[in-house]
PDB file of C-alpha atoms in Angstrom:
ATOM      1  CA  MET Z   1     -63.127 116.766 -24.763  1.00 67.00           C
ATOM      2  CA  GLY Z   2     -63.101 113.305 -26.265  1.00 73.00           C
ATOM      3  CA  PRO Z   3     -60.164 111.761 -28.160  1.00 75.00           C
ATOM      4  CA  ALA Z   4     -61.606 112.662 -31.596  1.00 78.00           C
ATOM      5  CA  THR Z   5     -62.105 116.269 -30.559  1.00 88.00           C
ATOM      6  CA  VAL Z   6     -58.570 116.511 -29.182  1.00 84.00           C
ATOM      7  CA  ARG Z   7     -57.185 114.916 -32.352  1.00 84.00           C
ATOM      8  CA  ASP Z   8     -59.173 117.339 -34.546  1.00 85.00           C
ATOM      9  CA  TRP Z   9     -57.975 120.294 -32.478  1.00 85.00           C
ATOM     10  CA  LEU Z  10     -54.364 119.094 -32.671  1.00 81.00           C
ATOM     11  CA  THR Z  11     -54.612 118.472 -36.418  1.00 81.00           C
ATOM     12  CA  ALA Z  12     -55.876 122.023 -36.961  1.00 82.00           C
ATOM     13  CA  ARG Z  13     -53.096 123.472 -34.783  1.00 82.00           C
ATOM     14  CA  VAL Z  14     -50.382 121.476 -36.587  1.00 81.00           C
ATOM     15  CA  ARG Z  15     -51.719 122.602 -39.991  1.00 82.00           C
ATOM     16  CA  SER Z  16     -51.924 126.240 -38.880  1.00 82.00           C
ATOM     17  CA  THR Z  17     -48.452 126.237 -37.301  1.00 84.00           C
ATOM     18  CA  LYS Z  18     -46.934 124.515 -40.339  1.00 85.00           C
ATOM     19  CA  ASP Z  19     -48.564 127.022 -42.697  1.00 87.00           C
ATOM     20  CA  SER Z  20     -47.445 129.994 -40.620  1.00 89.00           C
ATOM     21  CA  GLY Z  21     -43.885 128.680 -40.301  1.00 93.00           C
ATOM     22  CA  LEU Z  22     -43.590 127.907 -44.012  1.00 94.00           C
ATOM     23  CA  ARG Z  23     -44.853 131.366 -44.961  1.00 94.00           C
ATOM     24  CA  THR Z  24     -42.311 132.961 -42.614  1.00 96.00           C
ATOM     25  CA  VAL Z  25     -39.422 130.941 -44.085  1.00 96.00           C
ATOM     26  CA  LEU Z  26     -40.532 131.572 -47.674  1.00 97.00           C
ATOM     27  CA  GLN Z  27     -40.893 135.308 -46.983  1.00 97.00           C
ATOM     28  CA  GLU Z  28     -37.346 135.389 -45.622  1.00 97.00           C
ATOM     29  CA  LEU Z  29     -36.025 133.523 -48.667  1.00 97.00           C
ATOM     30  CA  VAL Z  30     -37.834 135.899 -51.030  1.00 97.00           C
ATOM     31  CA  GLU Z  31     -36.279 138.859 -49.204  1.00 97.00           C
ATOM     32  CA  GLN Z  32     -32.828 137.244 -49.462  1.00 97.00           C
ATOM     33  CA  LEU Z  33     -33.206 136.774 -53.227  1.00 97.00           C
ATOM     34  CA  SER Z  34     -34.374 140.381 -53.493  1.00 96.00           C
ATOM     35  CA  LEU Z  35     -31.314 141.602 -51.624  1.00 93.00           C
ATOM     36  CA  ALA Z  36     -28.968 139.348 -53.621  1.00 92.00           C
ATOM     37  CA  SER Z  37     -30.414 140.398 -56.981  1.00 92.00           C
ATOM     38  CA  SER Z  38     -31.343 144.021 -56.170  1.00 90.00           C
ATOM     39  CA  GLU Z  39     -34.766 143.280 -57.682  1.00 92.00           C
ATOM     40  CA  ALA Z  40     -38.323 142.899 -56.394  1.00 94.00           C
ATOM     41  CA  VAL Z  41     -39.304 139.241 -55.945  1.00 97.00           C
ATOM     42  CA  THR Z  42     -42.673 137.478 -55.774  1.00 95.00           C
ATOM     43  CA  LEU Z  43     -43.673 133.899 -55.021  1.00 97.00           C
ATOM     44  CA  ARG Z  44     -47.051 132.237 -55.601  1.00 95.00           C
ATOM     45  CA  ARG Z  45     -48.459 128.781 -54.832  1.00 96.00           C
ATOM     46  CA  LEU Z  46     -50.761 126.976 -57.246  1.00 94.00           C
ATOM     47  CA  SER Z  47     -54.005 125.938 -55.534  1.00 92.00           C
ATOM     48  CA  ALA Z  48     -54.891 122.266 -55.147  1.00 91.00           C
ATOM     49  CA  ASP Z  49     -57.516 122.571 -57.904  1.00 91.00           C
ATOM     50  CA  GLY Z  50     -55.032 124.292 -60.232  1.00 90.00           C
ATOM     51  CA  GLN Z  51     -57.304 127.315 -60.667  1.00 90.00           C
ATOM     52  CA  ARG Z  52     -55.531 129.956 -58.561  1.00 90.00           C
ATOM     53  CA  LEU Z  53     -52.048 131.316 -57.971  1.00 90.00           C
ATOM     54  CA  ALA Z  54     -52.205 132.192 -54.276  1.00 92.00           C
ATOM     55  CA  PRO Z  55     -49.810 134.923 -53.122  1.00 94.00           C
ATOM     56  CA  VAL Z  56     -47.243 133.547 -50.675  1.00 96.00           C
ATOM     57  CA  ALA Z  57     -44.441 136.105 -50.376  1.00 97.00           C
ATOM     58  CA  TRP Z  58     -43.170 139.266 -52.035  1.00 97.00           C
ATOM     59  CA  TYR Z  59     -40.552 141.860 -51.334  1.00 97.00           C
ATOM     60  CA  HIS Z  60     -39.397 145.268 -52.516  1.00 93.00           C
ATOM     61  CA  PRO Z  61     -37.341 147.566 -50.273  1.00 90.00           C
ATOM     62  CA  ASP Z  62     -39.788 150.464 -50.746  1.00 89.00           C
ATOM     63  CA  PRO Z  63     -42.805 149.853 -48.431  1.00 92.00           C
ATOM     64  CA  GLU Z  64     -45.268 151.606 -50.795  1.00 89.00           C
ATOM     65  CA  VAL Z  65     -44.194 149.515 -53.792  1.00 87.00           C
ATOM     66  CA  ARG Z  66     -44.195 146.375 -51.610  1.00 92.00           C
ATOM     67  CA  ARG Z  67     -47.784 147.157 -50.532  1.00 91.00           C
ATOM     68  CA  THR Z  68     -48.994 147.644 -54.108  1.00 87.00           C
ATOM     69  CA  ILE Z  69     -47.257 144.461 -55.275  1.00 89.00           C
ATOM     70  CA  GLY Z  70     -49.247 142.603 -52.605  1.00 90.00           C
ATOM     71  CA  GLU Z  71     -52.481 144.261 -53.746  1.00 87.00           C
ATOM     72  CA  VAL Z  72     -51.893 143.286 -57.373  1.00 82.00           C
ATOM     73  CA  MET Z  73     -51.027 139.731 -56.320  1.00 84.00           C
ATOM     74  CA  GLN Z  74     -54.287 139.497 -54.320  1.00 84.00           C
ATOM     75  CA  ARG Z  75     -56.330 140.639 -57.348  1.00 76.00           C
ATOM     76  CA  THR Z  76     -54.610 138.449 -59.961  1.00 70.00           C
ATOM     77  CA  THR Z  77     -55.005 134.975 -58.540  1.00 77.00           C
ATOM     78  CA  ALA Z  78     -57.138 133.252 -61.202  1.00 80.00           C
ATOM     79  CA  VAL Z  79     -55.012 131.119 -63.521  1.00 80.00           C
ATOM     80  CA  ALA Z  80     -57.446 131.978 -66.326  1.00 68.00           C
ATOM     81  CA  ASP Z  81     -56.526 135.653 -65.850  1.00 64.00           C
ATOM     82  CA  SER Z  82     -52.820 135.050 -65.293  1.00 65.00           C
ATOM     83  CA  GLY Z  83     -51.687 137.466 -67.980  1.00 69.00           C
ATOM     84  CA  LEU Z  84     -47.900 137.445 -68.081  1.00 71.00           C
ATOM     85  CA  TRP Z  85     -47.779 134.112 -66.234  1.00 77.00           C
ATOM     86  CA  GLY Z  86     -49.286 132.320 -69.249  1.00 79.00           C
ATOM     87  CA  PRO Z  87     -46.075 130.902 -70.795  1.00 81.00           C
ATOM     88  CA  VAL Z  88     -44.734 129.941 -67.371  1.00 89.00           C
ATOM     89  CA  LEU Z  89     -47.939 128.041 -66.522  1.00 87.00           C
ATOM     90  CA  ARG Z  90     -48.697 126.483 -69.903  1.00 87.00           C
ATOM     91  CA  GLU Z  91     -45.204 125.606 -71.039  1.00 90.00           C
ATOM     92  CA  LEU Z  92     -43.506 125.243 -67.618  1.00 94.00           C
ATOM     93  CA  ARG Z  93     -40.637 127.443 -68.727  1.00 94.00           C
ATOM     94  CA  PRO Z  94     -39.209 130.787 -67.647  1.00 96.00           C
ATOM     95  CA  ALA Z  95     -40.387 133.904 -69.462  1.00 93.00           C
ATOM     96  CA  ARG Z  96     -38.644 137.282 -69.706  1.00 93.00           C
ATOM     97  CA  TYR Z  97     -40.181 140.631 -70.591  1.00 88.00           C
ATOM     98  CA  HIS Z  98     -38.590 144.001 -71.246  1.00 86.00           C
ATOM     99  CA  VAL Z  99     -41.134 146.742 -70.538  1.00 79.00           C
ATOM    100  CA  PRO Z 100     -40.897 149.964 -72.555  1.00 73.00           C
ATOM    101  CA  LEU Z 101     -41.701 152.933 -70.345  1.00 73.00           C
ATOM    102  CA  GLY Z 102     -45.475 153.318 -70.057  1.00 63.00           C
ATOM    103  CA  ASP Z 103     -46.247 150.388 -72.344  1.00 71.00           C
ATOM    104  CA  PRO Z 104     -47.016 147.075 -70.553  1.00 70.00           C
ATOM    105  CA  PRO Z 105     -46.237 143.858 -72.429  1.00 68.00           C
ATOM    106  CA  VAL Z 106     -48.932 142.352 -74.614  1.00 70.00           C
ATOM    107  CA  GLY Z 107     -50.881 139.828 -72.583  1.00 72.00           C
ATOM    108  CA  ALA Z 108     -50.645 141.640 -69.234  1.00 73.00           C
ATOM    109  CA  ALA Z 109     -53.800 141.275 -67.140  1.00 73.00           C
ATOM    110  CA  PRO Z 110     -55.553 144.620 -66.459  1.00 76.00           C
ATOM    111  CA  ASP Z 111     -54.299 144.829 -62.838  1.00 72.00           C
ATOM    112  CA  GLN Z 112     -50.793 143.907 -63.971  1.00 72.00           C
ATOM    113  CA  ALA Z 113     -50.891 146.575 -66.693  1.00 74.00           C
ATOM    114  CA  SER Z 114     -52.122 149.215 -64.239  1.00 76.00           C
ATOM    115  CA  HIS Z 115     -49.267 148.459 -61.827  1.00 71.00           C
ATOM    116  CA  LEU Z 116     -46.722 148.484 -64.652  1.00 71.00           C
ATOM    117  CA  ARG Z 117     -47.964 151.927 -65.743  1.00 75.00           C
ATOM    118  CA  ARG Z 118     -47.981 153.402 -62.225  1.00 77.00           C
ATOM    119  CA  TYR Z 119     -44.544 152.154 -61.207  1.00 75.00           C
ATOM    120  CA  PRO Z 120     -41.484 152.153 -63.476  1.00 77.00           C
ATOM    121  CA  VAL Z 121     -41.238 148.388 -63.965  1.00 82.00           C
ATOM    122  CA  ARG Z 122     -38.763 147.972 -66.798  1.00 86.00           C
ATOM    123  CA  ALA Z 123     -38.319 144.190 -66.894  1.00 90.00           C
ATOM    124  CA  LEU Z 124     -39.832 141.004 -65.512  1.00 89.00           C
ATOM    125  CA  VAL Z 125     -38.714 137.395 -65.420  1.00 95.00           C
ATOM    126  CA  GLY Z 126     -40.928 134.547 -64.208  1.00 95.00           C
ATOM    127  CA  ALA Z 127     -40.108 130.910 -63.567  1.00 97.00           C
ATOM    128  CA  PRO Z 128     -42.199 127.874 -62.705  1.00 97.00           C
ATOM    129  CA  VAL Z 129     -41.703 126.176 -59.362  1.00 97.00           C
ATOM    130  CA  LEU Z 130     -41.852 122.436 -60.011  1.00 97.00           C
ATOM    131  CA  ASP Z 131     -42.032 119.591 -57.511  1.00 95.00           C
ATOM    132  CA  GLN Z 132     -39.767 116.518 -57.673  1.00 92.00           C
ATOM    133  CA  ARG Z 133     -42.100 114.876 -60.211  1.00 94.00           C
ATOM    134  CA  GLY Z 134     -41.985 117.953 -62.451  1.00 94.00           C
ATOM    135  CA  ALA Z 135     -45.521 119.090 -61.594  1.00 94.00           C
ATOM    136  CA  LEU Z 136     -46.219 122.798 -61.244  1.00 95.00           C
ATOM    137  CA  VAL Z 137     -46.580 123.931 -57.616  1.00 96.00           C
ATOM    138  CA  GLY Z 138     -46.151 127.670 -58.106  1.00 95.00           C
ATOM    139  CA  CYS Z 139     -44.319 130.540 -59.772  1.00 95.00           C
ATOM    140  CA  ALA Z 140     -41.550 132.932 -58.809  1.00 97.00           C
ATOM    141  CA  ALA Z 141     -40.702 136.267 -60.408  1.00 95.00           C
ATOM    142  CA  MET Z 142     -38.217 139.095 -60.296  1.00 96.00           C
ATOM    143  CA  LEU Z 143     -39.300 142.603 -61.275  1.00 92.00           C
ATOM    144  CA  ARG Z 144     -36.880 145.369 -62.193  1.00 92.00           C
ATOM    145  CA  TYR Z 145     -38.051 148.845 -61.212  1.00 86.00           C
ATOM    146  CA  GLY Z 146     -36.499 152.020 -62.595  1.00 82.00           C
ATOM    147  CA  TYR Z 147     -33.369 150.624 -64.239  1.00 84.00           C
ATOM    148  CA  ASP Z 148     -33.973 150.154 -67.967  1.00 88.00           C
ATOM    149  CA  ALA Z 149     -32.290 146.866 -68.788  1.00 92.00           C
ATOM    150  CA  PRO Z 150     -33.749 143.512 -69.757  1.00 93.00           C
ATOM    151  CA  PHE Z 151     -33.132 140.507 -67.556  1.00 95.00           C
ATOM    152  CA  THR Z 152     -30.259 138.328 -68.746  1.00 95.00           C
ATOM    153  CA  GLU Z 153     -29.800 134.583 -68.978  1.00 96.00           C
ATOM    154  CA  GLU Z 154     -27.825 134.814 -65.730  1.00 96.00           C
ATOM    155  CA  ASP Z 155     -30.763 136.548 -64.007  1.00 96.00           C
ATOM    156  CA  GLU Z 156     -33.102 133.860 -65.310  1.00 96.00           C
ATOM    157  CA  ALA Z 157     -30.712 131.159 -64.083  1.00 97.00           C
ATOM    158  CA  LEU Z 158     -30.649 132.750 -60.612  1.00 97.00           C
ATOM    159  CA  LEU Z 159     -34.464 132.801 -60.442  1.00 97.00           C
ATOM    160  CA  THR Z 160     -34.654 129.225 -61.721  1.00 97.00           C
ATOM    161  CA  HIS Z 161     -32.151 128.160 -59.055  1.00 97.00           C
ATOM    162  CA  PHE Z 162     -34.284 129.911 -56.409  1.00 98.00           C
ATOM    163  CA  SER Z 163     -37.391 128.140 -57.730  1.00 97.00           C
ATOM    164  CA  GLU Z 164     -35.672 124.770 -57.589  1.00 97.00           C
ATOM    165  CA  SER Z 165     -34.292 125.473 -54.107  1.00 96.00           C
ATOM    166  CA  THR Z 166     -37.656 126.472 -52.637  1.00 97.00           C
ATOM    167  CA  ALA Z 167     -39.874 123.951 -54.448  1.00 97.00           C
ATOM    168  CA  ASP Z 168     -39.981 121.401 -51.621  1.00 96.00           C
ATOM    169  CA  LEU Z 169     -41.000 124.079 -49.098  1.00 96.00           C
ATOM    170  CA  LEU Z 170     -43.609 125.605 -51.383  1.00 96.00           C
ATOM    171  CA  ALA Z 171     -45.086 122.179 -52.126  1.00 95.00           C
ATOM    172  CA  LEU Z 172     -45.736 121.677 -48.394  1.00 94.00           C
ATOM    173  CA  LEU Z 173     -47.783 124.870 -48.167  1.00 92.00           C
ATOM    174  CA  GLU Z 174     -51.530 124.179 -48.385  1.00 85.00           C
ATOM    175  CA  VAL Z 175     -53.693 126.724 -50.194  1.00 80.00           C
ATOM    176  CA  GLY Z 176     -57.353 126.424 -51.087  1.00 66.00           C
TER     177      GLY Z 176
END
């Protein structure tokens, strides 16, 4: 192998290892917020072209619910179809929703609405993840299953703190 080939190989390995390591750390942090808040937590990264919200990490203690959260996240990546993420993306502000049983919030994308009907999601709160310049790099959310209570200002503040604390790590993650 010539020097350029070795450099290309090394560059690919560094990128892959960095991506894998960042995803592992972010998954652990999402799980810690889930345990601290007793809520499901999701984290997405905005693509470089600003058109997709790539799933990064999610956690719910029930493996079946965790699996379906991942499926919904994989199917709802287009920013144009962001549904409940709209205010978070457009206005760069947190948004809270209380979900009446069996009645998803207005504006939910079809896959989001289907999940909200199948599982007893009773409240959601989403927050933008902003880099040091204030540019959007992703979104974080907490979902309340089963317990019928809206998220409070304190819950929103906790999610916002998480978003601020993980922003530098999320910004390093490269997604297409």
